Amino acid sequence: MAGKILVTGGMGYIGSHTVVELQQNGYQAVILDNLSNSKPGMLDLITQITGIKPEFINLDMQERDGLEVFFREHHDLEGVIHFAAYKAVGESVENPLMYYRNNLGSLINMLACMTGSRAAKHLVFSSSCTVYGQPEVLPVSENAPVKPAMSPYGNTKQISEEIIEDTCQASKKFSAISLRYFNPIGAHESGLLGELPLGVPNNLVPFITQTAIGKRKQLTVFGNDYDTPDGTCIRDYIHVSDLARAHVVALERMLKKQNKESHEIFNLGTGRGYSVLEAVNAFEKTTGVKLNWKFSDRRPGDVEKVWADTGKANKVLGWKAERGLEEMMATAWKWEVNLNEGLMK
Ligand code: WQD
């Protein structure tokens, strides 16, 4: 066994895929999750894929006492991958304090426990391309200016990166890597793991698959008057399994003391942007399922176009996204079909 790694939010979409990747690379994954955006059944699905049932503790990381007890009982942790946070842009605009309290409070509790413990001096942090806002230059690189966040959610990611930077400067043995995700989509190739949006999905691809399966009547495409070739927004969609792999690579970079600075930041994208209509067409072409959709007004807060400069992750991290848009759509659809057939009660 390569070592024990804490995965906070490990029952969530990206977290669960990363737990699978960790286990398949010989690590012992321990999950902390309060199930605010997931279901207990995810544990069985992870176990079905890897044959190893991860230790799972139902804990809200806003409770510092509970977290301190956990760290005392798991003093042999080698690292932490921190996903636990709320992530719906629109919801954050309606309820900013819930986002600041949870996303920042949980991170601060986590950092206090890590810097206070003998072990777990390495943190991989789930950040986001939302820190760039609408970049002036595309593709956007890590040294692009961080612009005023377009939502409280994006602001929590910006502030979190600053909190981590200051903690790394203050605590000599502590190191961190912040991974700025672009748009994670798709599902595990087995069809046993995927995104489990509770309620009406905020994001494009789960809304596409739920419309295709008949759970939603019609997909609404938010805006067709943007300054893009077909008028719809452009995003850098990245397969969740490529994203999960990057977390293990980042963790190992620190475990092997290959990191050059105490806090490093990497974009995780494919470097290729696709419009909403291109994504819709890719889904229809890949699955053969015709989608019912219509145009509507723009969605407030949407960035017009963003895609990643992936050079630093490719060269320095030694990681590159491998899966294309068709595989992202095919795996997302396979997961939706399995859900519809009762995979997750
Ligand atoms: C993508 C495009 C919408 C739904 C997400 C996460 C955020 C961050 C970045 C990680 C936009 C359009 C959507 C629909 C649509 N990820 N759309 N109809 O807004 O880029 O942000 O990725 O940190 O947490 O939320 O992703 O999938 O919501 O939207 O037309 O029903 O699809 O307008 O252009 P977004 P999204």
JSON list of N, CA, C and O in Angstrom, two decimals, residues 278-305:
[
{"chain": "A", "resi": 278, "resn": "GLU", "atom": "N", "xyz": [-21.82, 22.91, -30.24]},
{"chain": "A", "resi": 278, "resn": "GLU", "atom": "CA", "xyz": [-20.90, 21.83, -30.61]},
{"chain": "A", "resi": 278, "resn": "GLU", "atom": "C", "xyz": [-21.02, 20.68, -29.61]},
{"chain": "A", "resi": 278, "resn": "GLU", "atom": "O", "xyz": [-20.97, 19.50, -29.98]},
{"chain": "A", "resi": 279, "resn": "ALA", "atom": "N", "xyz": [-21.20, 21.01, -28.33]},
{"chain": "A", "resi": 279, "resn": "ALA", "atom": "CA", "xyz": [-21.36, 19.95, -27.33]},
{"chain": "A", "resi": 279, "resn": "ALA", "atom": "C", "xyz": [-22.67, 19.19, -27.56]},
{"chain": "A", "resi": 279, "resn": "ALA", "atom": "O", "xyz": [-22.70, 17.95, -27.51]},
{"chain": "A", "resi": 280, "resn": "VAL", "atom": "N", "xyz": [-23.73, 19.92, -27.85]},
{"chain": "A", "resi": 280, "resn": "VAL", "atom": "CA", "xyz": [-25.02, 19.28, -28.14]},
{"chain": "A", "resi": 280, "resn": "VAL", "atom": "C", "xyz": [-24.90, 18.36, -29.36]},
{"chain": "A", "resi": 280, "resn": "VAL", "atom": "O", "xyz": [-25.31, 17.20, -29.33]},
{"chain": "A", "resi": 281, "resn": "ASN", "atom": "N", "xyz": [-24.27, 18.87, -30.40]},
{"chain": "A", "resi": 281, "resn": "ASN", "atom": "CA", "xyz": [-24.10, 18.05, -31.63]},
{"chain": "A", "resi": 281, "resn": "ASN", "atom": "C", "xyz": [-23.24, 16.83, -31.36]},
{"chain": "A", "resi": 281, "resn": "ASN", "atom": "O", "xyz": [-23.53, 15.74, -31.87]},
{"chain": "A", "resi": 282, "resn": "ALA", "atom": "N", "xyz": [-22.19, 17.00, -30.55]},
{"chain": "A", "resi": 282, "resn": "ALA", "atom": "CA", "xyz": [-21.31, 15.86, -30.23]},
{"chain": "A", "resi": 282, "resn": "ALA", "atom": "C", "xyz": [-22.10, 14.79, -29.48]},
{"chain": "A", "resi": 282, "resn": "ALA", "atom": "O", "xyz": [-21.95, 13.59, -29.73]},
{"chain": "A", "resi": 283, "resn": "PHE", "atom": "N", "xyz": [-22.98, 15.22, -28.59]},
{"chain": "A", "resi": 283, "resn": "PHE", "atom": "CA", "xyz": [-23.80, 14.26, -27.85]},
{"chain": "A", "resi": 283, "resn": "PHE", "atom": "C", "xyz": [-24.71, 13.48, -28.81]},
{"chain": "A", "resi": 283, "resn": "PHE", "atom": "O", "xyz": [-24.78, 12.25, -28.78]},
{"chain": "A", "resi": 284, "resn": "GLU", "atom": "N", "xyz": [-25.39, 14.23, -29.70]},
{"chain": "A", "resi": 284, "resn": "GLU", "atom": "CA", "xyz": [-26.34, 13.58, -30.63]},
{"chain": "A", "resi": 284, "resn": "GLU", "atom": "C", "xyz": [-25.60, 12.62, -31.56]},
{"chain": "A", "resi": 284, "resn": "GLU", "atom": "O", "xyz": [-26.03, 11.49, -31.78]},
{"chain": "A", "resi": 285, "resn": "LYS", "atom": "N", "xyz": [-24.45, 13.05, -32.05]},
{"chain": "A", "resi": 285, "resn": "LYS", "atom": "CA", "xyz": [-23.68, 12.22, -33.00]},
{"chain": "A", "resi": 285, "resn": "LYS", "atom": "C", "xyz": [-23.16, 10.95, -32.30]},
{"chain": "A", "resi": 285, "resn": "LYS", "atom": "O", "xyz": [-23.24, 9.85, -32.81]},
{"chain": "A", "resi": 286, "resn": "THR", "atom": "N", "xyz": [-22.68, 11.12, -31.07]},
{"chain": "A", "resi": 286, "resn": "THR", "atom": "CA", "xyz": [-22.07, 9.98, -30.35]},
{"chain": "A", "resi": 286, "resn": "THR", "atom": "C", "xyz": [-23.12, 8.98, -29.90]},
{"chain": "A", "resi": 286, "resn": "THR", "atom": "O", "xyz": [-22.91, 7.77, -29.96]},
{"chain": "A", "resi": 287, "resn": "THR", "atom": "N", "xyz": [-24.28, 9.47, -29.46]},
{"chain": "A", "resi": 287, "resn": "THR", "atom": "CA", "xyz": [-25.27, 8.56, -28.86]},
{"chain": "A", "resi": 287, "resn": "THR", "atom": "C", "xyz": [-26.39, 8.19, -29.83]},
{"chain": "A", "resi": 287, "resn": "THR", "atom": "O", "xyz": [-27.14, 7.25, -29.58]},
{"chain": "A", "resi": 288, "resn": "GLY", "atom": "N", "xyz": [-26.56, 8.99, -30.92]},
{"chain": "A", "resi": 288, "resn": "GLY", "atom": "CA", "xyz": [-27.67, 8.73, -31.83]},
{"chain": "A", "resi": 288, "resn": "GLY", "atom": "C", "xyz": [-28.99, 9.22, -31.27]},
{"chain": "A", "resi": 288, "resn": "GLY", "atom": "O", "xyz": [-30.05, 8.96, -31.83]},
{"chain": "A", "resi": 289, "resn": "VAL", "atom": "N", "xyz": [-28.93, 9.92, -30.11]},
{"chain": "A", "resi": 289, "resn": "VAL", "atom": "CA", "xyz": [-30.18, 10.41, -29.49]},
{"chain": "A", "resi": 289, "resn": "VAL", "atom": "C", "xyz": [-30.37, 11.88, -29.87]},
{"chain": "A", "resi": 289, "resn": "VAL", "atom": "O", "xyz": [-29.48, 12.70, -29.67]},
{"chain": "A", "resi": 290, "resn": "LYS", "atom": "N", "xyz": [-31.52, 12.19, -30.44]},
{"chain": "A", "resi": 290, "resn": "LYS", "atom": "CA", "xyz": [-31.84, 13.57, -30.85]},
{"chain": "A", "resi": 290, "resn": "LYS", "atom": "C", "xyz": [-32.29, 14.35, -29.62]},
{"chain": "A", "resi": 290, "resn": "LYS", "atom": "O", "xyz": [-33.11, 13.84, -28.83]},
{"chain": "A", "resi": 291, "resn": "LEU", "atom": "N", "xyz": [-31.73, 15.53, -29.44]},
{"chain": "A", "resi": 291, "resn": "LEU", "atom": "CA", "xyz": [-32.06, 16.33, -28.26]},
{"chain": "A", "resi": 291, "resn": "LEU", "atom": "C", "xyz": [-33.14, 17.36, -28.56]},
{"chain": "A", "resi": 291, "resn": "LEU", "atom": "O", "xyz": [-33.10, 18.01, -29.60]},
{"chain": "A", "resi": 292, "resn": "ASN", "atom": "N", "xyz": [-34.05, 17.55, -27.64]},
{"chain": "A", "resi": 292, "resn": "ASN", "atom": "CA", "xyz": [-35.04, 18.62, -27.74]},
{"chain": "A", "resi": 292, "resn": "ASN", "atom": "C", "xyz": [-34.48, 19.85, -27.01]},
{"chain": "A", "resi": 292, "resn": "ASN", "atom": "O", "xyz": [-34.25, 19.81, -25.81]},
{"chain": "A", "resi": 293, "resn": "TRP", "atom": "N", "xyz": [-34.16, 20.91, -27.79]},
{"chain": "A", "resi": 293, "resn": "TRP", "atom": "CA", "xyz": [-33.59, 22.10, -27.12]},
{"chain": "A", "resi": 293, "resn": "TRP", "atom": "C", "xyz": [-34.14, 23.36, -27.77]},
{"chain": "A", "resi": 293, "resn": "TRP", "atom": "O", "xyz": [-34.66, 23.34, -28.87]},
{"chain": "A", "resi": 294, "resn": "LYS", "atom": "N", "xyz": [-33.96, 24.48, -27.06]},
{"chain": "A", "resi": 294, "resn": "LYS", "atom": "CA", "xyz": [-34.36, 25.79, -27.60]},
{"chain": "A", "resi": 294, "resn": "LYS", "atom": "C", "xyz": [-33.38, 26.85, -27.09]},
{"chain": "A", "resi": 294, "resn": "LYS", "atom": "O", "xyz": [-32.68, 26.61, -26.09]},
{"chain": "A", "resi": 295, "resn": "PHE", "atom": "N", "xyz": [-33.33, 27.96, -27.74]},
{"chain": "A", "resi": 295, "resn": "PHE", "atom": "CA", "xyz": [-32.52, 29.09, -27.26]},
{"chain": "A", "resi": 295, "resn": "PHE", "atom": "C", "xyz": [-33.31, 29.91, -26.24]},
{"chain": "A", "resi": 295, "resn": "PHE", "atom": "O", "xyz": [-34.55, 29.96, -26.29]},
{"chain": "A", "resi": 296, "resn": "SER", "atom": "N", "xyz": [-32.60, 30.52, -25.30]},
{"chain": "A", "resi": 296, "resn": "SER", "atom": "CA", "xyz": [-33.25, 31.52, -24.44]},
{"chain": "A", "resi": 296, "resn": "SER", "atom": "C", "xyz": [-32.23, 32.63, -24.22]},
{"chain": "A", "resi": 296, "resn": "SER", "atom": "O", "xyz": [-31.17, 32.64, -24.84]},
{"chain": "A", "resi": 297, "resn": "ASP", "atom": "N", "xyz": [-32.57, 33.54, -23.31]},
{"chain": "A", "resi": 297, "resn": "ASP", "atom": "CA", "xyz": [-31.63, 34.64, -23.02]},
{"chain": "A", "resi": 297, "resn": "ASP", "atom": "C", "xyz": [-30.35, 34.11, -22.37]},
{"chain": "A", "resi": 297, "resn": "ASP", "atom": "O", "xyz": [-30.31, 32.98, -21.89]},
{"chain": "A", "resi": 298, "resn": "ARG", "atom": "N", "xyz": [-29.36, 34.96, -22.34]},
{"chain": "A", "resi": 298, "resn": "ARG", "atom": "CA", "xyz": [-28.11, 34.63, -21.66]},
{"chain": "A", "resi": 298, "resn": "ARG", "atom": "C", "xyz": [-28.37, 34.34, -20.17]},
{"chain": "A", "resi": 298, "resn": "ARG", "atom": "O", "xyz": [-29.32, 34.85, -19.58]},
{"chain": "A", "resi": 299, "resn": "ARG", "atom": "N", "xyz": [-27.48, 33.52, -19.56]},
{"chain": "A", "resi": 299, "resn": "ARG", "atom": "CA", "xyz": [-27.58, 33.25, -18.12]},
{"chain": "A", "resi": 299, "resn": "ARG", "atom": "C", "xyz": [-26.66, 34.25, -17.42]},
{"chain": "A", "resi": 299, "resn": "ARG", "atom": "O", "xyz": [-25.46, 34.32, -17.77]},
{"chain": "A", "resi": 300, "resn": "PRO", "atom": "N", "xyz": [-27.17, 35.02, -16.43]},
{"chain": "A", "resi": 300, "resn": "PRO", "atom": "CA", "xyz": [-26.31, 36.00, -15.75]},
{"chain": "A", "resi": 300, "resn": "PRO", "atom": "C", "xyz": [-25.07, 35.32, -15.16]},
{"chain": "A", "resi": 300, "resn": "PRO", "atom": "O", "xyz": [-25.16, 34.23, -14.60]},
{"chain": "A", "resi": 301, "resn": "GLY", "atom": "N", "xyz": [-23.93, 36.00, -15.32]},
{"chain": "A", "resi": 301, "resn": "GLY", "atom": "CA", "xyz": [-22.70, 35.47, -14.71]},
{"chain": "A", "resi": 301, "resn": "GLY", "atom": "C", "xyz": [-21.91, 34.59, -15.65]},
{"chain": "A", "resi": 301, "resn": "GLY", "atom": "O", "xyz": [-20.76, 34.24, -15.35]},
{"chain": "A", "resi": 302, "resn": "ASP", "atom": "N", "xyz": [-22.49, 34.21, -16.78]},
{"chain": "A", "resi": 302, "resn": "ASP", "atom": "CA", "xyz": [-21.75, 33.33, -17.70]},
{"chain": "A", "resi": 302, "resn": "ASP", "atom": "C", "xyz": [-20.58, 34.06, -18.34]},
{"chain": "A", "resi": 302, "resn": "ASP", "atom": "O", "xyz": [-20.73, 35.18, -18.83]},
{"chain": "A", "resi": 303, "resn": "VAL", "atom": "N", "xyz": [-19.45, 33.38, -18.35]},
{"chain": "A", "resi": 303, "resn": "VAL", "atom": "CA", "xyz": [-18.29, 33.85, -19.10]},
{"chain": "A", "resi": 303, "resn": "VAL", "atom": "C", "xyz": [-18.53, 33.51, -20.57]},
{"chain": "A", "resi": 303, "resn": "VAL", "atom": "O", "xyz": [-19.13, 32.47, -20.86]},
{"chain": "A", "resi": 304, "resn": "GLU", "atom": "N", "xyz": [-18.11, 34.37, -21.48]},
{"chain": "A", "resi": 304, "resn": "GLU", "atom": "CA", "xyz": [-18.41, 34.16, -22.91]},
{"chain": "A", "resi": 304, "resn": "GLU", "atom": "C", "xyz": [-17.59, 33.00, -23.47]},
{"chain": "A", "resi": 304, "resn": "GLU", "atom": "O", "xyz": [-18.14, 32.09, -24.09]},
{"chain": "A", "resi": 305, "resn": "LYS", "atom": "N", "xyz": [-16.29, 33.07, -23.26]},
{"chain": "A", "resi": 305, "resn": "LYS", "atom": "CA", "xyz": [-15.46, 31.98, -23.81]},
{"chain": "A", "resi": 305, "resn": "LYS", "atom": "C", "xyz": [-14.20, 31.82, -22.97]},
{"chain": "A", "resi": 305, "resn": "LYS", "atom": "O", "xyz": [-13.59, 32.82, -22.56]}
]
